[in-house]
Coordinates of C-alpha atoms and ligand atoms in Angstrom, one line a residue:
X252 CA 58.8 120.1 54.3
X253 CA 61.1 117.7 56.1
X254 CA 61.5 118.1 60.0
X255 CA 65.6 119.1 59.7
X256 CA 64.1 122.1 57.8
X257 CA 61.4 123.1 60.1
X258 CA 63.7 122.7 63.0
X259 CA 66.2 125.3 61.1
X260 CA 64.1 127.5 60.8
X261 CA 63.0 127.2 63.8
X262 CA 66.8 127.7 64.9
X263 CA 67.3 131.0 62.2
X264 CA 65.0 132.3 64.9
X265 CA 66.9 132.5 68.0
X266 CA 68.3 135.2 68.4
X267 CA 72.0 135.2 68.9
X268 CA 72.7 138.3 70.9
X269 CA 70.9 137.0 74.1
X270 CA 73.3 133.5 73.8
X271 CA 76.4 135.3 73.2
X272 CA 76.0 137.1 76.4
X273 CA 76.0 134.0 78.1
X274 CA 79.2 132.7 77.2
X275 CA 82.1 133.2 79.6
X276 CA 86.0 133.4 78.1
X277 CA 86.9 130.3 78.3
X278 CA 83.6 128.9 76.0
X279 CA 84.1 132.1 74.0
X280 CA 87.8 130.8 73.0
X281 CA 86.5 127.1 72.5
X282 CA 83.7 128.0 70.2
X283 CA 85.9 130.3 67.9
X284 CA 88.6 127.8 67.7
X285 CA 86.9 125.2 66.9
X286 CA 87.9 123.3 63.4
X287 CA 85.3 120.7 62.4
X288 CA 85.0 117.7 64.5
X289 CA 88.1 117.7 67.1
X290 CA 88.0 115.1 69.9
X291 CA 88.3 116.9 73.5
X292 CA 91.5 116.5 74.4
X293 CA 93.0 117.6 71.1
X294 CA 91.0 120.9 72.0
X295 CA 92.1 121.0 75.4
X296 CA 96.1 120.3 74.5
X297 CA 95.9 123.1 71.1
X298 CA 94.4 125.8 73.9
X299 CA 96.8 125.2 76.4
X300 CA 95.1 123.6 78.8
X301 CA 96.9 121.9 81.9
X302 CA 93.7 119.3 82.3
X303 CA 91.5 118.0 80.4
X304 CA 88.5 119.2 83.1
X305 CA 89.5 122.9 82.6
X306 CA 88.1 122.1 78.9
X307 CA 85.8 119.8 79.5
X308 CA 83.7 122.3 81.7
X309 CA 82.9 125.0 79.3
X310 CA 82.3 122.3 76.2
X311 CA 79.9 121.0 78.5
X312 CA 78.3 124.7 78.6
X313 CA 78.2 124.9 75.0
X314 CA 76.6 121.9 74.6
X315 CA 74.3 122.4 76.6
X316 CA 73.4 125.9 75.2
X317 CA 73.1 123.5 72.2
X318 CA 76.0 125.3 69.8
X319 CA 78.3 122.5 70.1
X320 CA 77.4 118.8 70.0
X321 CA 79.5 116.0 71.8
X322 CA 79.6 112.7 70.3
X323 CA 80.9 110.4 72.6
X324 CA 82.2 107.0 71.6
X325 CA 83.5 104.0 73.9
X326 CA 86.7 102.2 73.1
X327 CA 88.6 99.6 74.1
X328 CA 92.3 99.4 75.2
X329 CA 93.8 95.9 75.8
X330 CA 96.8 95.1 77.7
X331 CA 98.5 92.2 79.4
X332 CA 98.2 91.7 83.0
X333 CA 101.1 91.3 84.9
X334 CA 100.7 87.7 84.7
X335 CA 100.3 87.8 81.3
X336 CA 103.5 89.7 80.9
X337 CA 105.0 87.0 82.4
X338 CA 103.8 84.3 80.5
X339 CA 104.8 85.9 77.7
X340 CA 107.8 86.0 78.6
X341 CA 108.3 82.2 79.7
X342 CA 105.7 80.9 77.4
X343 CA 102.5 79.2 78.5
X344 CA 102.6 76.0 80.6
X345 CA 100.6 74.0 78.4
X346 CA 103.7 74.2 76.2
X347 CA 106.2 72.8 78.1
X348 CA 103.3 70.0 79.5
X349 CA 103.4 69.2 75.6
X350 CA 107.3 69.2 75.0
X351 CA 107.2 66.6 78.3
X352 CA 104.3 64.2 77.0
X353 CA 105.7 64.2 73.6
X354 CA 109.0 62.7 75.1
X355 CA 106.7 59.8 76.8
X356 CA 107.2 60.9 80.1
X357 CA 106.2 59.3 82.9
X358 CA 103.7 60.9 85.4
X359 CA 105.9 61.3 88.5
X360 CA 108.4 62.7 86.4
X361 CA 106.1 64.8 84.5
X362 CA 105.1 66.4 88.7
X363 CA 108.8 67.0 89.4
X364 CA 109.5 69.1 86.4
X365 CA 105.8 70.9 86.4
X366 CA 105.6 71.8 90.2
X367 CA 103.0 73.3 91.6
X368 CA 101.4 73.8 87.5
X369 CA 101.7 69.8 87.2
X370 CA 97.7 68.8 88.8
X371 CA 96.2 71.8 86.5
X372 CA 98.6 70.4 83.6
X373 CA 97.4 67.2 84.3
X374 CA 93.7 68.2 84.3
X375 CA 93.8 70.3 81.0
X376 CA 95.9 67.2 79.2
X377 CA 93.0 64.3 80.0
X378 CA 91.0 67.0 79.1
X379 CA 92.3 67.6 75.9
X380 CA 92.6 63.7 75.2
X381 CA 95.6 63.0 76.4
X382 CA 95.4 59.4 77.7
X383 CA 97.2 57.8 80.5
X384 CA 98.4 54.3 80.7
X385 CA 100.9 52.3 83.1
X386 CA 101.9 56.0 84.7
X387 CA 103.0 57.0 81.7
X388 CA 101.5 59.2 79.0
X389 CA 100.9 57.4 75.7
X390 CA 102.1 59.7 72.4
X391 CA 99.9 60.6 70.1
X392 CA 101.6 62.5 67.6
X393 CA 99.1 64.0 65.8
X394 CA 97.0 65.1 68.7
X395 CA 100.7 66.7 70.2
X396 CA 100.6 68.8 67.4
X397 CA 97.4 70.0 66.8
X398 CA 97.9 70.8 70.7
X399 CA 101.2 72.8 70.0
X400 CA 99.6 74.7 67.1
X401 CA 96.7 75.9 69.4
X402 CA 99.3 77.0 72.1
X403 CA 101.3 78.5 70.2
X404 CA 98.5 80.0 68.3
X405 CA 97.6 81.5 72.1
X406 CA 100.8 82.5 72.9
X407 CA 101.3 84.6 69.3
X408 CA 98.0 86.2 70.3
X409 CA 99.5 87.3 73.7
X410 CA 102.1 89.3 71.9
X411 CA 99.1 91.7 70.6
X412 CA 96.5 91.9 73.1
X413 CA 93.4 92.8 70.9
X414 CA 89.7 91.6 71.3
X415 CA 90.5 88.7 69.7
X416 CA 92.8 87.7 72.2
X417 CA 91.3 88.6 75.1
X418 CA 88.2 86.4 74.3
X419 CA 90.9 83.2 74.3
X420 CA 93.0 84.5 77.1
X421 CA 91.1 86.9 79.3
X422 CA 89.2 83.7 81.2
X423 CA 92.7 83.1 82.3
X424 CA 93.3 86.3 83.8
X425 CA 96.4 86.8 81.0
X426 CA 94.9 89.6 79.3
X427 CA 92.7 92.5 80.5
X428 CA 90.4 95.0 78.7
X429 CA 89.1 98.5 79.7
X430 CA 87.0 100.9 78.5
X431 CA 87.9 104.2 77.7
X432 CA 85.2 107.0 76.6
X433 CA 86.4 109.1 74.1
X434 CA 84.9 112.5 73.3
X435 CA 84.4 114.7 69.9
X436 CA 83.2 118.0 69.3
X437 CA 81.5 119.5 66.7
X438 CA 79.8 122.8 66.1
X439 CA 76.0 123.0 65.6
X440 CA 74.0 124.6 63.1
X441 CA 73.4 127.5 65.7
X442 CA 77.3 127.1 67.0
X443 CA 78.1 128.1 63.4
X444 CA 76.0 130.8 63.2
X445 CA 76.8 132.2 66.4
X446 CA 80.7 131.8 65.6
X447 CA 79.9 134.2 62.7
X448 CA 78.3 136.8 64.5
X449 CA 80.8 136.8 66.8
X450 CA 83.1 137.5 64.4
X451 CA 81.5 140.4 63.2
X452 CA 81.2 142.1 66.3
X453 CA 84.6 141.0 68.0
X454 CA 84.9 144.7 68.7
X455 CA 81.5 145.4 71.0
X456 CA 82.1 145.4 74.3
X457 CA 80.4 142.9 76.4
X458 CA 79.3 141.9 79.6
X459 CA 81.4 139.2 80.8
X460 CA 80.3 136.5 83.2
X461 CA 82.0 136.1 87.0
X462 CA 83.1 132.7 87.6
X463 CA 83.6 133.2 91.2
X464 CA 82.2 135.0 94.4
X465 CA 85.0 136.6 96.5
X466 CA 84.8 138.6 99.9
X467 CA 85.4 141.5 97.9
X468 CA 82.6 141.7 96.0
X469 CA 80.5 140.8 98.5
X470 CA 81.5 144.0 100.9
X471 CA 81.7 146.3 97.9
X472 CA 78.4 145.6 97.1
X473 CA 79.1 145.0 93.5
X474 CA 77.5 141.7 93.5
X475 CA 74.1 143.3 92.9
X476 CA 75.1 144.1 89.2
X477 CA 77.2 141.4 88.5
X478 CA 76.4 138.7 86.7
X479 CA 77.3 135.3 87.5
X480 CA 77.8 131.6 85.6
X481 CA 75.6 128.8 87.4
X482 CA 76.6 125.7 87.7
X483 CA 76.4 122.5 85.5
X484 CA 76.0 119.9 87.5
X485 CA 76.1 117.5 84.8
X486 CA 79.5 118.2 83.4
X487 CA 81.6 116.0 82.4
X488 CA 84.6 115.7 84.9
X489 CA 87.3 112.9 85.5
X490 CA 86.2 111.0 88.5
X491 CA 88.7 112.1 91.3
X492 CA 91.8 109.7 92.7
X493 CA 91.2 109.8 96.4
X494 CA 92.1 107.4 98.5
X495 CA 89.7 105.2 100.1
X496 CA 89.1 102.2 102.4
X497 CA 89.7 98.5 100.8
X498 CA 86.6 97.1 99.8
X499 CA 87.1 94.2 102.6
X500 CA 87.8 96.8 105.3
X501 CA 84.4 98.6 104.6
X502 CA 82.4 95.1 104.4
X503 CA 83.8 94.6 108.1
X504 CA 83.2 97.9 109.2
X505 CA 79.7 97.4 107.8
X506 CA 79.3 94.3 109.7
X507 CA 81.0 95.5 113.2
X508 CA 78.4 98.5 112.7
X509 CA 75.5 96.2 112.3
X510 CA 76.3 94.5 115.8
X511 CA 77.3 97.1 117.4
X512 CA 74.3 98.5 117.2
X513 CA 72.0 95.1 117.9
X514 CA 74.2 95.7 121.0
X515 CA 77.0 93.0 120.7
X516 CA 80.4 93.8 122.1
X517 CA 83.7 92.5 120.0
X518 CA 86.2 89.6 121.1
X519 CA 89.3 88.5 119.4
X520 CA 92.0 85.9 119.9
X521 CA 94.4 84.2 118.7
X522 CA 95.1 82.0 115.8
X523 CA 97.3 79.2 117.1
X524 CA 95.5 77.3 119.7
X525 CA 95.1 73.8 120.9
X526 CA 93.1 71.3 119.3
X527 CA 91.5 71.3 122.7
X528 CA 89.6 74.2 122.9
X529 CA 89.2 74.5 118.8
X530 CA 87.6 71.1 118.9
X531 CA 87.3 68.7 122.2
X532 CA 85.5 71.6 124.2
X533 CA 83.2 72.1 121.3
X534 CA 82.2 68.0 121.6
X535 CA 84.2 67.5 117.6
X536 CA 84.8 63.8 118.0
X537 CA 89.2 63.0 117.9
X538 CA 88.2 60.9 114.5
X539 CA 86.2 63.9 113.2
X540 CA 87.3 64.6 109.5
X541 CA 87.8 68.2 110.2
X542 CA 90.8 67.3 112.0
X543 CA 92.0 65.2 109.3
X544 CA 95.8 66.8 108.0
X545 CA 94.0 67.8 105.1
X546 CA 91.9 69.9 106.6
X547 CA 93.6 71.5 109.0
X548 CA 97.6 73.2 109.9
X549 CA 98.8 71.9 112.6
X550 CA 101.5 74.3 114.0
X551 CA 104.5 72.1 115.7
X552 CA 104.3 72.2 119.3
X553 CA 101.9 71.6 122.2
X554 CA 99.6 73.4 124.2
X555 CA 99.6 72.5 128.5
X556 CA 96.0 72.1 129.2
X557 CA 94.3 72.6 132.5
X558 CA 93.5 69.0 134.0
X559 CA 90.6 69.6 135.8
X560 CA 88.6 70.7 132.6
X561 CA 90.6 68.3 130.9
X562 CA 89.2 65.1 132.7
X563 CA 85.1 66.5 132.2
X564 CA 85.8 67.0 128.4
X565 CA 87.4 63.6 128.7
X566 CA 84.4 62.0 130.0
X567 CA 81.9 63.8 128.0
X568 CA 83.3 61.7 125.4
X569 CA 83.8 59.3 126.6
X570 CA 80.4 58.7 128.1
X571 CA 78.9 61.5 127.9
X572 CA 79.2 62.3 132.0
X573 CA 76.7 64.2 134.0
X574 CA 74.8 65.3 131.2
X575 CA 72.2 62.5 130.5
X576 CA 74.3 62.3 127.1
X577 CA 76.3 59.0 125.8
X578 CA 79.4 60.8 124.6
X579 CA 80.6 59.4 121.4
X580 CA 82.1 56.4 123.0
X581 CA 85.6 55.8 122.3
X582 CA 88.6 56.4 123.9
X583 CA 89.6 59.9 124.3
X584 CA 93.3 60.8 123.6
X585 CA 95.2 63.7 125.5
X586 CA 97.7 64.1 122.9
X587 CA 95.4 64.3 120.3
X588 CA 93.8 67.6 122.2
X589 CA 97.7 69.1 122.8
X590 CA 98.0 69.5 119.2
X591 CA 99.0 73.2 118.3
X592 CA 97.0 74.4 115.3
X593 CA 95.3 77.1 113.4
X594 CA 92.4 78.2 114.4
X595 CA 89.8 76.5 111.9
X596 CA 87.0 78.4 113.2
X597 CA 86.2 81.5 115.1
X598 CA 83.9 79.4 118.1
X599 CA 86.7 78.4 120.0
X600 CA 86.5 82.5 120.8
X601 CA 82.5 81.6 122.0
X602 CA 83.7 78.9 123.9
X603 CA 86.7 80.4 125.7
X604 CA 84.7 83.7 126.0
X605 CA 81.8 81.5 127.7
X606 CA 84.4 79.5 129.7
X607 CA 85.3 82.7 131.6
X608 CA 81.7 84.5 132.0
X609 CA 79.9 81.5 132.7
X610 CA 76.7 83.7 133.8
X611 CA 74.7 85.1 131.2
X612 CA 73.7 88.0 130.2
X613 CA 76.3 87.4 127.4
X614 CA 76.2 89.0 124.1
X615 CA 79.9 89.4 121.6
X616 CA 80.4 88.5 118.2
X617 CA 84.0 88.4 116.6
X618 CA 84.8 89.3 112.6
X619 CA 88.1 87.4 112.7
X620 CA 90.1 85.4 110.7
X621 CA 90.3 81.8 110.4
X622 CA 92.2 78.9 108.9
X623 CA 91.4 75.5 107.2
X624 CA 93.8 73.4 104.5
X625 CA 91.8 74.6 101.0
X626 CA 93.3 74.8 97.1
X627 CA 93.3 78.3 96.4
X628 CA 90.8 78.6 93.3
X629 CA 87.3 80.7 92.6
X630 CA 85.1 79.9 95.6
X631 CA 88.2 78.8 98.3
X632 CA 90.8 80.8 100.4
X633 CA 92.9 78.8 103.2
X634 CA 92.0 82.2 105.1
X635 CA 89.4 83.7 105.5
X636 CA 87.2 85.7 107.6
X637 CA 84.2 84.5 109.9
X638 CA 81.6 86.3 111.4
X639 CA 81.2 84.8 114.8
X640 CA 78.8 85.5 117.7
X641 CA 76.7 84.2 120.4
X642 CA 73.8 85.0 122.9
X643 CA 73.2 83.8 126.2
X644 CA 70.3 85.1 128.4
X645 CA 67.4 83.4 130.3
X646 CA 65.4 83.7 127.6
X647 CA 66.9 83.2 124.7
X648 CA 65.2 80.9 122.5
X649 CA 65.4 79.7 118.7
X650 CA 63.2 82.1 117.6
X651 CA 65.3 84.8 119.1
X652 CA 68.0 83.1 116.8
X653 CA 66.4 83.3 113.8
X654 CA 66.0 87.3 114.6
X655 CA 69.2 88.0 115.4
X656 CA 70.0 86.6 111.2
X657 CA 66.7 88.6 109.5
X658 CA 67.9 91.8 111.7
X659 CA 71.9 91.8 111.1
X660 CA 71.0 90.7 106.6
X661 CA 68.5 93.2 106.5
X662 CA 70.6 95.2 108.0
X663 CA 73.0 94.6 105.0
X664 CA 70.1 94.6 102.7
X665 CA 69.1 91.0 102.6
X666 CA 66.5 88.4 102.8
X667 CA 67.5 85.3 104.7
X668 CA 66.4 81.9 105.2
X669 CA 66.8 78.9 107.2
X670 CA 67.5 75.1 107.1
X671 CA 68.2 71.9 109.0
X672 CA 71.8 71.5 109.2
X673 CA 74.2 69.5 111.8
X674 CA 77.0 70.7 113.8
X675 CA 78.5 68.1 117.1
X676 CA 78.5 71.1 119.2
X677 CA 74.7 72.0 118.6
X678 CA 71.6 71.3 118.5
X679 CA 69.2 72.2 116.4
X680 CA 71.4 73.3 114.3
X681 CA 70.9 75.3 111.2
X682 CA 72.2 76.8 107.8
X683 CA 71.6 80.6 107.0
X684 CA 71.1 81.1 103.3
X685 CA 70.3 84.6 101.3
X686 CA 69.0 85.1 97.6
X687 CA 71.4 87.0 95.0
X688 CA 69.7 86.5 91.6
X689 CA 67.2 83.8 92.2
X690 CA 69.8 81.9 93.7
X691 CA 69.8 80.9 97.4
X692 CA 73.4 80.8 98.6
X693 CA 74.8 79.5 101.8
X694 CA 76.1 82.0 104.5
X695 CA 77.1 79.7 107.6
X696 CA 76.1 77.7 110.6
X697 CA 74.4 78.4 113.7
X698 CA 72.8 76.4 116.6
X699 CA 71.9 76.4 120.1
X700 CA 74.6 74.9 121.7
X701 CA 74.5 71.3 123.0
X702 CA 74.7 70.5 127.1
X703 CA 78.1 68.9 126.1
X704 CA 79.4 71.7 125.7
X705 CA 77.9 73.9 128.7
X706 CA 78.3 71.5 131.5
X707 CA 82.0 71.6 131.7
X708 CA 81.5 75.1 132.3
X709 CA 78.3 75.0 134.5
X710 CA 76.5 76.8 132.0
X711 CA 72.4 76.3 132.4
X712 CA 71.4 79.2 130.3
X713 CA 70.2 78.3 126.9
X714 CA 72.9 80.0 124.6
X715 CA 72.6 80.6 120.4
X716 CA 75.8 80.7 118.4
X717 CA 76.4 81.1 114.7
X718 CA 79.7 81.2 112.6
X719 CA 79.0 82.8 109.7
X720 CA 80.9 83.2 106.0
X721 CA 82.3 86.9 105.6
X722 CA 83.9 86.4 101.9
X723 CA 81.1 84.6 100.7
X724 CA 79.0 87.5 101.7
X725 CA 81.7 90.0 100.0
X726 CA 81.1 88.5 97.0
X727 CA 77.7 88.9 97.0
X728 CA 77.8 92.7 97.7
X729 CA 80.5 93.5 95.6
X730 CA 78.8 91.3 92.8
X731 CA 82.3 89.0 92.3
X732 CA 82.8 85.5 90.8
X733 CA 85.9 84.8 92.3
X734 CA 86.6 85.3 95.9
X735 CA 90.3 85.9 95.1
X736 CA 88.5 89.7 93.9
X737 CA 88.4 90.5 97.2
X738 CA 91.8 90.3 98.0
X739 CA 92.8 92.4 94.8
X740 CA 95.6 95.0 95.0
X741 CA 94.8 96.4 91.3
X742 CA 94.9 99.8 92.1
X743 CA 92.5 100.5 89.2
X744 CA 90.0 97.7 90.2
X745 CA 89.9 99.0 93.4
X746 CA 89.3 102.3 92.5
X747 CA 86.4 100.6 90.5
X748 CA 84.3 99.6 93.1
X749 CA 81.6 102.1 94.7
X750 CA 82.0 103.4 98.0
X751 CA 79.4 102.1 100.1
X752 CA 77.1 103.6 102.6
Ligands
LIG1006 N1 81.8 76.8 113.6 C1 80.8 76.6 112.5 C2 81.6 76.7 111.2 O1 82.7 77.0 111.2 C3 79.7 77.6 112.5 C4 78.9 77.5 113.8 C5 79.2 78.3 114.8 C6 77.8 76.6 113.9 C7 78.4 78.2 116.0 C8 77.1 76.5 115.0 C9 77.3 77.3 116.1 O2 81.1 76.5 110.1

């Protein structure tokens, strides 16, 4: 005897009265409709149903009184993204890269007709071959075409999103992919047999199940011979729209949380400020490369800067003044410090904060944003976000340091660890690094600051800073690739993403 047999008759053995009594309307008109295999929502739109929910609950109860079975099956829908859509629409700019090269362009020419598309054009042509002589491209016919073919081959595949194309395009963010479950329903063995009892005795009369408790039944007393449904906790039920917090707003309430509680207090300030007190207070040499154009925007106008701190930071580097220190000896410039620019790190709030409360205790941190001259691509924003703080207290010592960054990532549910690193302003001066898969990444700076930058100020007390990556953390919560994820106004990606305790 084969097991489907012995588990039949096992089945012939239930009795069917008992199960019947269980079944409220709504699974009662479910079971008897049902026609063969019907996938849910065709159920839910033939009985009238406003939502699919409203049928999903009682198939749910069938199933799990095991006289329906639900056979669910994922499958894909592809569209095009709304830069796909686009591109479509225009074409692709590897096309009209080709149509230039083919005509022998010249590379200067070749940037004023591609824009801001002309360096990644550039790229993807060397990459493809395409060689490069006298600042001109040199033809290769063959090569041209074989090039056209593929884009054009890409570009037909864009006009029907399917796997296929979203394998060659997806990478590119041109075509996107999403799941979408869908559900059958079929009666069992026992849901058929049931259905033809049911049948016979459509006439009985029979105890129906309450769905709800109301005040009324609860006063009259009828409660104690009612009977009532339980609930299914497991149903199957669309996950609800609600609104909720951006996943970067969470991640800096999470972190505000975690020093608010070590007992930090917040600072912020403001984003244009002097080159001054972003850099010469902090002891950044004028010929530093951070201040190079490329790295920095500088904002055009100047700041006024008081000339009594003005002439110590001025001999700090010059000679290093009071403070047993050299300097970096050269010739300081004042008009180099009056430059106007954005903020390119969140210390100058430590500094400026220390400038004014010069004796300690001091604890603040700052989760603030900051500014520095970076190509947009996976791993690079020109803003961003920097966890900032510092410590100054009698006291306070590297290893004091080094516990502030195991509490505050542990805290966020990390381990942390530490290396030699350099800042001008600090010293020692480390790196903080956490592990995400194996993989140690690199979180920020930190250092105990040097007497550089405290004598101005008449600081003695030892004082511990760190500047610390917020993004880079993000993506490591929210498990993304690309940083530019955290910035995403996709409604549906966003809805996506867990809420986080
Ligand atoms: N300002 C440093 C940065 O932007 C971080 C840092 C802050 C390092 C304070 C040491 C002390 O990377």
């Amino acid at each position: 005897m084969g097991g489907k047999d012995l588990f039949s008759q096992w089945q012939s053995t239930i009795e069917m009265d008992p199960i019947a009594d269980t079944l409220n309307n709504a699974e009662r008109k479910i079971l008897l409709s049902l026609k063969g295999e019907e996938d849910v929502e065709d159920i839910a739109r033939r009985l009238g149903y406003g939502e699919l929910v409203e049928a999903m609950s009682p198939i749910s109860w069938l199933s799990r009184k095991g006289l329906v079975e639900i056979k669910e099956r994922v499958e894909y829908a592809y569209s095009l993204t709304e830069r796909g859509e686009k591109v479509l629409k225009r074409g692709l700019p590897e096309a009209q890269a080709l149509d230039l090269v083919k005509g022998g362009i010249a590379i200067t020419e070749f940037r004023d007709e591609l824009g801001k598309d002309a360096s990644i054009a550039i790229g993807w042509l060397k990459n493809e071959g395409c060689e490069i002589e006298g600042g001109k491209f040199i033809v290769d016919e063959a090569k041209i075409c074989d090039l056209r073919e593929r884009v054009s081959q890409e570009l037909e595949a864009l006009g029907n999103p399917d796997e296929g194309a979203y394998e060659l395009l997806g990478g590119r963010g041109l075509v996107r992919k999403r799941a979408k479950s869908q559900r059958r329903v079929a009666l069992t063995e026992m849901g058929e047999r049931l259905v033809k009892e049911l049948g016979k005795e459509r006439e009985k009369k029979r105890r129906e199940e309450i769905n709800q408790l109301t005040p009324e039944i609860i006063k009259s007393g009828e409660w104690r011979k009612l009977k009532f449904r339980s609930y299914d906790v497991k149903a199957h039920v669309p996950t609800p729209r609600m609104g909720k917090r951006h996943l970067l707003t969470l991640l800096i309430d999470q972190v505000r949380d975690a020093f608010l509680k070590m007992g930090f207090t917040e600072i912020r300030g403001d984003y244009v400020v002097s080159s001054f007190w972003d850099m010469d207070v902090l002891f950044i040499p004028q010929d530093h490369p951070a201040r190079d154009l490329q790295d920095t925007f500088y904002v055009d106008r100047s700041f006024d800067l008081d000339s009594e701190l003005l002439h110590k930071v001025k001999r700090i580097h010059e000679d290093g003044g009071d403070t047993g220190s050299d300097g970096w000896g050269y010739s300081w410039s004042e008009e180099e410090a009056k430059k106007a620019l954005l903020r390119t790190h969140t210390t100058i709030e430590t500094i400026r904060y220390l400038s004014n409360h010069p004796k300690g205790p001091v604890k603040i941190f700052s989760v603030d944003k900051i500014f520095r001259k970076e190509a947009i691509d996976s791993k690079h924003l020109p803003e961003f976000n920097q966890i900032e703080g510092v410590v100054m207290e009698k006291h306070a010592d590297f290893r004091e340091l080094l516990g502030v960054f195991k509490q505050f990532y542990s805290y966020m549910g990390f381990e942390v660890r530490f290396r030699p690193s350099y800042f001008p302003y600090t010293e020692p001066s480390l790196e903080i690094q956490i592990q995400k898969d194996g993989e140690w990444i690199e979180l920020g700076g930190s250092g105990i600051f040097r007497p550089e930058v405290l004598a101005p100020f008449g600081i003695k007390e030892n004082v511990l800073a760190w500047g610390l990556g917020l993004e880079r953390l993000g993506m490591i919560v929210y498990d993304l690739k690309d940083i530019r994820g955290l910035y995403t106004n996709d409604v549906d990606e966003l809805q996506s993403f867990p809420l986080r305790r």
